[in-house]
Amino acid sequence: MENQLAKSTEERTFQYQDSLPSLPVPSLKESLKKYLESVKPFANEEEYRKTEEIVQKFQSGIGEKLHQKLLERAKGKRNWLEEWWLNVAYLDVRIPSQLNVNFAGPAAHFEHYWPPKEGTQLERGSIILWHNLNYWQLLRKEKVPVHKAGNTPLDMNQFRMLFSTCKVPGITRDSIMNYFRTESEGRSPNHIVVLCRGRAFVFDVIHEGCLVTPPELLRQLTYIHKKCHSEPDGPGIAALTSEERTRWAKAREYLIGLDAENLALLEKIQSSLLVYSMEDDSPHVTPEDYSEIIAAILTGDPTVRWGDKSYNLISFSNGVFGCNCDHAPFDAMVMVNISYYVDEKIFQNEGRWKGSEKVRDIPLPEELIFTVDEKVLNDISQAKAQYLREASDLQIAAYAFTSFGKKLTKNKMLHPDTFIQLALQLAYYRLHGRPGCCYETAMTRYFYHGRTETMRSCTVEAVRWCQSMQDPSVSPHERQQKMLQAFAKHNKMMKDCSAGKGFDRHLLGLLLIAKEEGLPVPELFTDPLFSKSGGGGNFVLSTSLVGYLRVQGVVVPMVHNGYGFFYHIRDDRFVVACSAWKSCPETDAEKLVQLTFCAFYDMIQLMNITHL
């Protein structure tokens, strides 16, 4: 009886999904007021006046009509944005997504029991894989704890997309295939795909009703590794996933037309729990310097990762690990969650497998052998060439700032996330001599299927503070006051965005309604200040807090003359990863990171801290 009672009161991962509130449509007046504030740092008086007129005209004219239509749409949907966002931000995008859209990051195990060491790839790989599979089973049983803000449950839908999920290319729009089911919903695929030296293998991870153990996984991985290292490389079909989307869609259609069996093999990869990638490289990494490992995970061998897969678990020859994920089905917090879970398990078990060494007689991995011809091989080599060309243009600077961290900033009553965002504003201002329009991810998971909202960190208050820091005539006290005003503004905006009161997604909704109705694009969206302030995906700083755990990641910049800037916060350090394009003469990721670290010191000094 007691047992049953415990079972019934235990929270299930997806149990609150039906009771989450719908995503609200903000007030048009409020959204436009916030939008006007956000363009101010990038306008002179005349430009601002002109934009003000455009906004007023929009508000009393077409904007109001579009807003009413958006409210109508929202009545029939629990999340009026969901489908639109997926299409506009991800599925309609035609540029290669593996490098431009995917996010990637290293596993933190190298910081404790698993420092880089040659000869450990397979054994460690079997352990890390096993912990990942345990997490998959927890999800299947709905035992992954519900995320909450205080007592309020947050949307957990994105966790359904972690395993057995894959994007499939289309000629004009991609689609997402999701094969995951919880135990109560029915059967779910239970095979993984291993990519090694241009070849693909598959094996089941459940044998006779039980999860295979690390010694059994080790046997499978060793078999694949030996085979690939003693025989010729495979064609590297996976490289096609790094291609421009329409080209990949056409190459895929051709591949299927060549032999119907190719479709069955593609579906095996699409439905697999995850793709396990074996790399031959040994990237350098230390707890202070992540640059080389992040570059290797983001831009590594395209023949051993399936760019469209929601989860590529990557293993390197020196026993270092990471992941590369398609961004369309979920945001980074899902990956942060499983990465932290796995890292904690490895830490608790001192990096070892402490169970039985017995290996059951399980079937060996089966190789997926595609039928290819000259055209397919040519498509693969073209895809590889364009990918490597673009990858070689990416600069990554990723370091730990270890003089202080969350503890000290909280001690000074400064929100640690805002602290980093303002330091970055100051660093950009010092490096480029002007304010940098900035996208910071805000989460909207209080709402049904909520994902993100844009939080624009470059505020009038932040710019005034940056200017005061560059003006020798301004006193430290005045600088401190301006900084605290910038903090207050940032914190309020972040609160608004999370509560569904941001304005960027609202404006996007109005633009998409106009397009759907066949109306001309309203002047608001063609005004130069719209894109100059970051609108339409033109932010020069694309930033995100990865969290407060030992997990780091990065994406490429949103625009050619911009930066990707991801960071995580710990009690004693801030870890920052910054990306920029080498072919842009004005950007420099190394300099921006160093200037951000300098800004940390300046800000703490402003709070009268002399005892560092």
XYZ file of C-alpha atoms in Angstrom:
612
model
C 0.000 0.000 0.000
C 2.730 2.450 1.050
C 4.601 1.594 -2.116
C 1.594 2.389 -4.281
C 1.075 5.662 -2.464
C 4.686 6.683 -3.076
C 4.252 5.822 -6.761
C 1.122 7.919 -7.163
C 2.591 11.005 -5.494
C 5.864 10.854 -7.413
C 6.046 13.630 -9.996
C 6.359 12.582 -13.606
C 8.516 14.510 -16.081
C 5.659 15.529 -18.378
C 2.744 15.559 -15.942
C 2.206 19.347 -15.863
C 2.263 19.870 -19.639
C -1.519 20.125 -19.905
C -1.870 22.633 -17.101
C 0.741 25.145 -18.292
C -0.616 28.579 -19.276
C -0.794 29.603 -22.956
C 1.851 31.966 -24.321
C 0.406 35.494 -23.998
C 0.377 38.184 -26.702
C 1.896 41.346 -25.171
C 0.203 44.752 -25.459
C 1.014 46.489 -28.768
C 1.549 49.837 -27.061
C 4.020 48.341 -24.557
C 5.931 46.378 -27.214
C 6.386 49.436 -29.420
C 7.459 51.567 -26.450
C 10.126 48.956 -25.557
C 11.188 48.690 -29.197
C 11.721 52.468 -29.410
C 13.837 52.381 -26.257
C 15.963 49.574 -27.743
C 16.850 51.481 -30.933
C 17.930 54.646 -29.083
C 21.595 53.624 -28.541
C 22.059 53.255 -32.333
C 20.412 56.462 -33.555
C 21.226 60.131 -33.805
C 18.423 62.595 -33.001
C 17.167 62.837 -36.560
C 17.146 59.046 -37.122
C 15.370 58.515 -33.835
C 12.698 61.118 -34.651
C 12.060 59.433 -37.989
C 11.720 56.000 -36.366
C 9.412 57.483 -33.721
C 7.105 58.728 -36.502
C 7.190 55.321 -38.247
C 6.287 53.591 -34.964
C 3.405 56.014 -34.234
C 2.028 55.524 -37.741
C 2.347 51.742 -37.361
C 0.641 51.753 -33.955
C -2.432 53.684 -35.075
C -2.613 52.057 -38.513
C -1.611 48.664 -39.897
C 0.040 47.610 -36.610
C -3.271 47.641 -34.758
C -4.961 45.550 -37.507
C -2.107 43.002 -37.479
C -2.211 42.902 -33.682
C -5.936 42.072 -33.722
C -5.311 39.257 -36.199
C -2.505 37.952 -33.941
C -4.892 37.950 -30.968
C -7.355 35.955 -33.087
C -4.641 33.430 -33.947
C -3.638 33.129 -30.279
C -7.200 32.179 -29.313
C -6.918 28.938 -31.264
C -3.391 27.971 -30.184
C -1.800 27.315 -26.804
C 1.414 28.737 -28.212
C 0.843 31.153 -31.095
C 4.577 31.383 -31.778
C 5.708 27.739 -31.681
C 5.232 26.672 -35.301
C 6.278 30.052 -36.700
C 9.453 30.156 -34.620
C 10.470 26.644 -35.577
C 10.052 27.455 -39.264
C 11.538 30.954 -39.364
C 14.438 30.372 -36.983
C 15.353 26.862 -38.093
C 13.459 24.872 -40.712
C 13.263 27.518 -43.467
C 16.910 28.528 -43.066
C 18.922 27.363 -46.083
C 22.517 27.968 -44.965
C 24.411 24.862 -43.760
C 23.090 24.252 -40.257
C 25.852 22.031 -38.911
C 28.205 24.965 -38.509
C 25.847 27.932 -38.536
C 22.976 26.733 -36.363
C 24.168 23.777 -34.252
C 25.498 24.346 -30.760
C 28.405 22.398 -29.318
C 30.353 22.041 -26.113
C 32.866 19.881 -24.224
C 31.999 17.469 -21.418
C 33.438 18.584 -18.067
C 34.953 15.207 -17.093
C 38.479 16.397 -17.967
C 38.316 18.643 -14.894
C 38.287 15.747 -12.447
C 38.769 11.991 -13.047
C 39.283 12.046 -16.810
C 42.131 14.375 -17.795
C 43.235 13.946 -21.444
C 45.051 10.622 -21.789
C 45.747 8.576 -24.915
C 44.389 5.037 -24.970
C 41.312 5.813 -22.858
C 38.839 6.654 -25.641
C 37.043 3.304 -25.766
C 36.861 2.470 -22.082
C 35.736 5.943 -21.070
C 33.388 5.968 -24.061
C 31.607 2.843 -22.832
C 31.071 4.428 -19.385
C 29.858 7.802 -20.674
C 27.542 6.062 -23.133
C 26.074 3.933 -20.355
C 25.275 6.986 -18.199
C 23.614 8.640 -21.201
C 21.517 5.525 -21.733
C 20.476 5.563 -18.085
C 19.255 9.131 -18.550
C 17.295 7.964 -21.609
C 15.644 5.310 -19.447
C 14.785 7.892 -16.786
C 13.106 9.991 -19.481
C 11.239 6.947 -20.805
C 9.991 6.277 -17.271
C 9.298 10.026 -16.762
C 11.650 10.139 -13.788
C 13.688 13.162 -14.868
C 12.670 15.815 -12.286
C 10.364 18.592 -13.497
C 12.182 21.916 -13.743
C 10.637 24.596 -11.558
C 10.998 28.273 -10.804
C 10.192 28.311 -7.106
C 7.099 26.072 -7.006
C 6.012 26.841 -10.557
C 6.587 23.969 -13.025
C 8.273 24.869 -16.315
C 7.605 23.402 -19.752
C 9.451 20.092 -20.253
C 8.419 19.402 -23.849
C 11.909 19.981 -25.271
C 13.185 16.950 -23.320
C 11.145 14.741 -25.655
C 13.424 15.893 -28.460
C 16.755 14.842 -26.943
C 16.756 11.208 -28.085
C 15.627 9.574 -31.345
C 15.163 12.936 -33.047
C 16.504 14.136 -36.369
C 15.989 16.983 -38.797
C 15.307 15.875 -42.369
C 16.230 18.271 -45.191
C 13.553 19.555 -47.555
C 13.853 21.533 -50.788
C 12.398 24.714 -49.237
C 11.720 23.675 -45.637
C 13.159 20.967 -43.398
C 11.104 18.838 -41.017
C 11.761 17.221 -37.652
C 11.283 13.497 -37.118
C 10.815 12.502 -33.496
C 10.573 8.784 -32.658
C 10.865 9.037 -28.870
C 8.049 7.601 -26.717
C 7.722 7.332 -22.962
C 7.093 3.830 -21.595
C 3.397 4.581 -21.126
C 3.135 5.745 -24.748
C 4.620 2.598 -26.261
C 7.708 1.367 -28.056
C 10.677 3.629 -28.633
C 13.743 2.878 -30.779
C 16.590 1.375 -28.724
C 19.554 1.418 -31.113
C 22.467 3.809 -31.404
C 24.581 4.651 -34.446
C 28.379 4.829 -34.255
C 30.279 6.832 -36.880
C 33.978 6.146 -37.388
C 36.284 6.990 -40.311
C 33.485 7.578 -42.798
C 31.622 4.390 -41.841
C 28.379 3.850 -39.901
C 27.444 1.028 -37.526
C 24.341 0.272 -35.526
C 23.554 -1.859 -32.480
C 20.792 -2.239 -29.909
C 21.413 -1.059 -26.361
C 18.763 -3.322 -24.835
C 19.516 -7.054 -24.732
C 17.026 -9.545 -23.274
C 15.077 -6.702 -21.684
C 18.131 -5.155 -19.964
C 20.361 -2.215 -20.770
C 23.773 -3.330 -22.021
C 26.559 -2.667 -19.478
C 29.814 -0.698 -19.949
C 31.875 -3.905 -20.510
C 29.368 -4.923 -23.200
C 29.430 -1.449 -24.753
C 33.227 -1.575 -24.660
C 33.140 -4.782 -26.675
C 30.929 -3.153 -29.328
C 33.016 0.032 -29.545
C 36.275 -1.939 -29.690
C 34.931 -4.080 -32.528
C 34.008 -0.949 -34.541
C 37.256 0.861 -33.742
C 39.432 -2.122 -34.759
C 37.497 -2.714 -37.964
C 37.728 0.949 -39.006
C 41.414 1.235 -38.164
C 42.431 -1.913 -40.065
C 40.273 -1.477 -43.191
C 39.801 1.367 -45.723
C 37.738 4.429 -44.748
C 34.061 4.539 -45.727
C 32.469 7.064 -48.116
C 31.515 9.465 -45.291
C 27.807 9.891 -46.137
C 27.447 11.951 -42.917
C 29.356 14.834 -44.547
C 26.276 15.536 -46.687
C 24.491 16.781 -43.545
C 26.965 19.684 -43.399
C 25.849 20.939 -46.819
C 23.557 23.865 -47.717
C 20.023 22.615 -46.935
C 18.476 22.486 -50.413
C 21.599 20.834 -51.855
C 21.525 18.237 -49.076
C 17.803 17.633 -49.709
C 18.491 16.993 -53.410
C 21.506 14.771 -52.644
C 19.331 12.797 -50.210
C 16.571 12.344 -52.794
C 19.141 11.119 -55.302
C 20.616 8.715 -52.747
C 17.166 7.224 -52.047
C 16.424 6.986 -55.788
C 19.648 5.047 -56.292
C 18.560 2.209 -54.012
C 15.458 1.900 -51.808
C 17.647 0.263 -49.136
C 19.409 3.638 -48.675
C 16.161 5.062 -47.268
C 15.966 2.263 -44.670
C 19.568 3.051 -43.628
C 18.836 6.785 -43.374
C 15.802 6.027 -41.216
C 17.971 3.835 -38.962
C 20.186 6.894 -38.343
C 17.250 9.295 -37.952
C 15.501 7.109 -35.368
C 18.633 6.148 -33.399
C 18.811 7.329 -29.772
C 21.947 9.282 -30.567
C 24.956 9.250 -32.834
C 28.236 8.302 -31.182
C 31.165 9.850 -33.074
C 34.699 8.469 -32.929
C 37.276 11.127 -33.769
C 40.992 10.434 -34.250
C 42.081 13.888 -33.044
C 43.393 14.708 -29.552
C 42.438 18.334 -28.846
C 44.221 20.148 -26.022
C 42.109 21.168 -23.024
C 42.728 22.394 -19.474
C 40.263 23.754 -16.883
C 41.495 27.260 -17.834
C 41.655 26.905 -21.639
C 38.799 25.402 -23.654
C 39.617 27.007 -27.022
C 40.977 23.985 -28.886
C 38.440 21.452 -27.602
C 35.471 23.723 -28.428
C 36.827 24.364 -31.918
C 37.260 20.599 -32.446
C 33.701 19.837 -31.330
C 32.117 22.641 -33.330
C 34.174 22.230 -36.513
C 35.531 18.648 -36.409
C 35.444 15.866 -39.005
C 32.121 16.124 -40.926
C 32.216 12.415 -41.874
C 31.756 11.321 -38.247
C 28.875 13.456 -37.095
C 25.320 13.586 -38.375
C 24.697 17.335 -38.443
C 20.906 16.951 -38.329
C 20.865 14.728 -35.261
C 19.593 16.205 -32.010
C 22.512 14.576 -30.180
C 25.978 13.668 -31.465
C 28.114 12.407 -28.580
C 31.701 12.969 -29.687
C 34.711 11.050 -28.390
C 38.330 11.976 -29.077
C 41.420 9.801 -29.132
C 42.702 11.291 -25.845
C 39.556 10.382 -23.886
C 37.983 13.844 -24.050
C 34.278 14.164 -24.931
C 31.722 16.654 -26.130
C 28.446 17.038 -27.970
C 27.233 18.664 -31.168
C 23.474 19.203 -31.425
C 20.978 20.408 -33.980
C 19.350 23.493 -32.457
C 15.940 23.151 -34.132
C 14.274 20.667 -31.735
C 15.546 22.082 -28.446
C 17.582 24.755 -26.690
C 20.863 24.233 -24.880
C 19.370 23.827 -21.393
C 18.281 20.261 -22.316
C 21.870 19.378 -23.175
C 23.169 21.164 -20.073
C 20.841 19.006 -17.993
C 21.953 15.624 -19.346
C 25.618 16.707 -19.484
C 25.528 17.659 -15.828
C 23.743 14.419 -14.897
C 26.404 12.328 -16.699
C 29.266 14.385 -15.278
C 27.969 13.967 -11.724
C 27.651 10.185 -12.196
C 31.212 9.935 -13.532
C 32.421 12.050 -10.613
C 30.527 9.970 -8.011
C 31.979 6.743 -9.440
C 35.525 8.192 -9.652
C 35.446 7.749 -13.429
C 35.179 3.964 -13.178
C 32.660 1.183 -13.812
C 32.165 -0.599 -10.515
C 29.764 -3.313 -11.638
C 30.150 -6.791 -13.125
C 32.706 -7.398 -15.880
C 30.566 -10.202 -17.334
C 29.792 -9.789 -21.047
C 26.699 -11.526 -22.416
C 26.663 -12.976 -25.898
C 25.169 -9.977 -27.674
C 25.038 -9.564 -31.480
C 27.955 -7.631 -32.952
C 27.306 -4.165 -34.452
C 25.945 -4.204 -37.976
C 27.472 -1.901 -40.604
C 25.158 0.397 -42.564
C 26.476 0.114 -46.109
C 24.999 2.664 -48.500
C 24.815 2.129 -52.244
C 26.779 5.019 -53.761
C 27.914 6.055 -57.229
C 30.244 8.701 -58.678
C 27.651 11.451 -58.211
C 27.162 10.663 -54.504
C 30.936 10.527 -53.912
C 31.260 13.843 -55.720
C 28.467 15.382 -53.583
C 30.292 14.161 -50.451
C 33.639 15.648 -51.464
C 31.949 18.958 -52.373
C 30.163 19.033 -49.009
C 33.432 18.317 -47.171
C 35.288 21.021 -49.083
C 32.707 23.739 -48.377
C 32.454 22.695 -44.724
C 36.228 22.683 -44.124
C 36.582 26.024 -45.901
C 34.011 27.614 -43.614
C 35.270 25.804 -40.505
C 38.826 27.060 -41.059
C 37.490 30.638 -40.988
C 36.187 30.319 -37.434
C 38.127 31.773 -34.511
C 37.352 30.426 -31.018
C 38.616 31.923 -27.764
C 37.401 30.081 -24.663
C 38.923 30.678 -21.249
C 38.154 30.574 -17.542
C 38.383 33.767 -15.521
C 39.429 32.445 -12.110
C 40.006 35.537 -9.916
C 36.433 35.463 -8.638
C 32.940 34.312 -9.650
C 29.318 34.246 -8.546
C 30.153 34.330 -4.833
C 31.810 37.737 -4.969
C 29.291 39.371 -7.324
C 26.340 38.164 -5.211
C 28.152 39.368 -2.133
C 28.147 42.815 -3.747
C 24.425 42.449 -4.589
C 25.179 42.292 -8.317
C 23.311 39.703 -10.398
C 26.080 37.501 -11.900
C 24.435 37.157 -15.324
C 23.889 40.908 -15.633
C 27.469 41.387 -14.421
C 28.822 39.453 -17.416
C 26.430 41.074 -19.882
C 27.473 44.583 -18.825
C 31.163 43.640 -18.821
C 30.686 42.451 -22.410
C 28.979 45.737 -23.352
C 31.956 47.651 -21.960
C 34.449 45.342 -23.693
C 32.693 45.740 -27.061
C 32.491 49.514 -26.588
C 36.223 49.719 -25.842
C 37.172 47.435 -28.748
C 34.913 48.954 -31.408
C 34.273 52.481 -30.121
C 30.490 52.113 -30.365
C 27.615 50.252 -28.667
C 27.003 46.638 -29.777
C 23.425 45.464 -30.356
C 23.116 42.336 -28.267
C 20.826 39.302 -28.137
C 20.694 37.521 -24.798
C 18.529 34.419 -24.531
C 15.633 34.750 -22.117
C 13.566 31.635 -21.453
C 9.761 31.554 -21.682
C 9.256 28.064 -20.240
C 6.593 29.281 -17.793
C 4.289 28.846 -20.788
C 3.116 25.851 -22.819
C 5.893 24.840 -25.253
C 7.690 28.093 -24.412
C 11.264 28.384 -25.657
C 12.990 31.747 -25.817
C 12.577 35.497 -26.113
C 15.171 38.083 -27.115
C 16.508 40.186 -24.278
C 18.343 43.218 -25.723
C 21.235 43.929 -23.359
C 22.451 47.085 -25.074
C 20.282 49.594 -23.211
C 20.526 53.388 -23.039
C 21.630 52.912 -19.405
C 24.375 50.443 -20.364
C 25.716 52.819 -23.026
C 25.725 55.790 -20.628
C 27.735 53.710 -18.197
C 30.203 52.591 -20.920
C 30.674 56.227 -21.945
C 31.315 57.248 -18.345
C 33.999 54.530 -18.075
C 35.811 56.059 -21.050
C 35.513 59.637 -19.791
C 38.325 60.554 -17.347
C 36.315 63.525 -16.019
C 33.591 61.269 -14.559
C 34.073 60.403 -10.884
C 34.153 56.771 -9.639
C 31.003 57.457 -7.617
C 29.103 58.666 -10.692
C 30.339 55.675 -12.697
C 29.094 53.395 -9.950
C 25.661 55.051 -10.008
C 25.428 54.682 -13.778
C 26.467 51.045 -13.544
C 23.810 50.298 -10.917
C 21.172 51.967 -13.119
C 22.261 49.697 -15.993
C 21.991 46.653 -13.683
C 18.463 47.623 -12.572
C 17.311 48.135 -16.162
C 18.764 44.798 -17.320
C 17.224 42.852 -14.433
C 13.768 44.351 -15.048
C 13.914 43.587 -18.773
C 14.950 39.979 -18.134
C 11.996 39.573 -15.766
C 9.605 41.005 -18.378
C 10.938 38.748 -21.137
C 10.552 35.590 -19.047
C 7.006 36.638 -18.155
C 6.028 36.791 -21.838
C 6.356 40.580 -22.025
C 9.279 40.810 -24.448
C 8.745 42.548 -27.774
C 10.962 40.858 -30.404
C 8.820 37.742 -30.856
C 5.688 39.926 -30.823
C 7.057 42.058 -33.688
C 8.013 38.877 -35.557
C 4.415 37.666 -35.156
C 3.065 40.923 -36.631
C 5.467 40.689 -39.578
C 4.477 37.061 -40.256
C 0.759 37.913 -40.099
C 1.373 40.641 -42.732
C 3.182 38.107 -44.928
C 0.441 35.492 -44.500
C -2.210 38.069 -45.443
C -0.204 39.012 -48.557
C 0.240 42.585 -47.301
C 3.303 44.706 -48.060
C 6.034 44.583 -45.406
C 5.244 47.427 -42.942
C 7.736 50.322 -42.928
C 8.688 49.526 -39.331
C 10.618 46.482 -40.610
C 12.348 48.229 -43.532
C 13.490 51.207 -41.437
C 17.342 51.090 -41.274
C 17.194 51.352 -37.463
C 15.283 48.068 -37.280
C 18.257 46.003 -38.466
C 20.862 48.407 -37.033
C 19.468 47.661 -33.549
C 19.576 43.896 -34.184
C 16.089 43.281 -35.601
C 15.680 40.526 -38.175
C 18.551 38.504 -36.637
C 21.196 41.212 -37.058
C 22.675 41.253 -33.557
C 26.453 41.737 -33.511
C 26.556 40.066 -30.103
C 24.750 36.721 -29.896
C 24.950 35.667 -26.251
C 23.622 33.148 -23.779
C 24.151 32.067 -20.196
C 24.793 28.323 -20.354
C 23.971 28.015 -16.652
C 25.516 27.705 -13.210
C 26.959 24.191 -13.640
C 30.248 22.811 -15.032
C 28.901 22.849 -18.596
C 30.072 25.096 -21.434
C 29.069 25.545 -25.077
C 29.209 27.882 -28.054
C 27.604 28.831 -31.378
C 28.938 30.840 -34.323
C 28.146 34.573 -34.640
C 24.728 35.625 -35.943
C 26.256 38.054 -38.469
C 29.609 38.116 -40.269
C 30.888 41.133 -38.303
C 29.657 39.780 -34.978
C 30.474 37.428 -32.115
C 28.972 34.335 -30.510
C 29.493 34.760 -26.756
C 28.443 31.951 -24.384
C 29.395 31.706 -20.723
C 28.753 29.774 -17.549
C 28.967 30.971 -13.980
C 30.374 29.192 -10.928
C 31.075 30.267 -7.369
C 34.765 30.881 -8.055
C 34.959 31.535 -11.821
C 33.349 32.659 -15.051
C 34.007 30.540 -18.150
C 33.575 32.345 -21.458
C 33.570 30.983 -25.037
C 33.644 33.483 -27.873
C 33.498 32.895 -31.643
C 34.222 35.252 -34.556
C 34.977 34.952 -38.272
C 38.650 35.376 -39.165
C 37.690 36.801 -42.566
C 36.076 39.813 -40.861
C 38.905 42.347 -40.379
C 37.209 44.194 -37.521
C 36.341 41.338 -35.131
C 38.721 39.588 -32.755
C 37.405 36.967 -30.304
C 40.655 36.852 -28.264
C 40.641 40.613 -27.701
C 36.960 40.714 -26.813
C 37.404 37.997 -24.164
C 40.474 39.700 -22.658
C 38.678 43.064 -22.541
C 35.665 41.390 -20.893
C 37.973 39.989 -18.205
C 39.443 43.489 -17.690
C 35.901 44.852 -17.352
C 35.204 42.316 -14.559
C 38.010 43.919 -12.509
C 36.836 47.470 -13.308
C 33.285 46.678 -12.206
C 34.348 45.061 -8.961
C 36.609 48.045 -8.249
C 33.626 50.333 -8.747
C 31.943 48.486 -5.908
C 34.883 49.595 -3.743
C 36.487 46.184 -3.537
C 40.154 46.479 -2.802
C 40.801 43.040 -1.340
C 40.887 40.818 -4.417
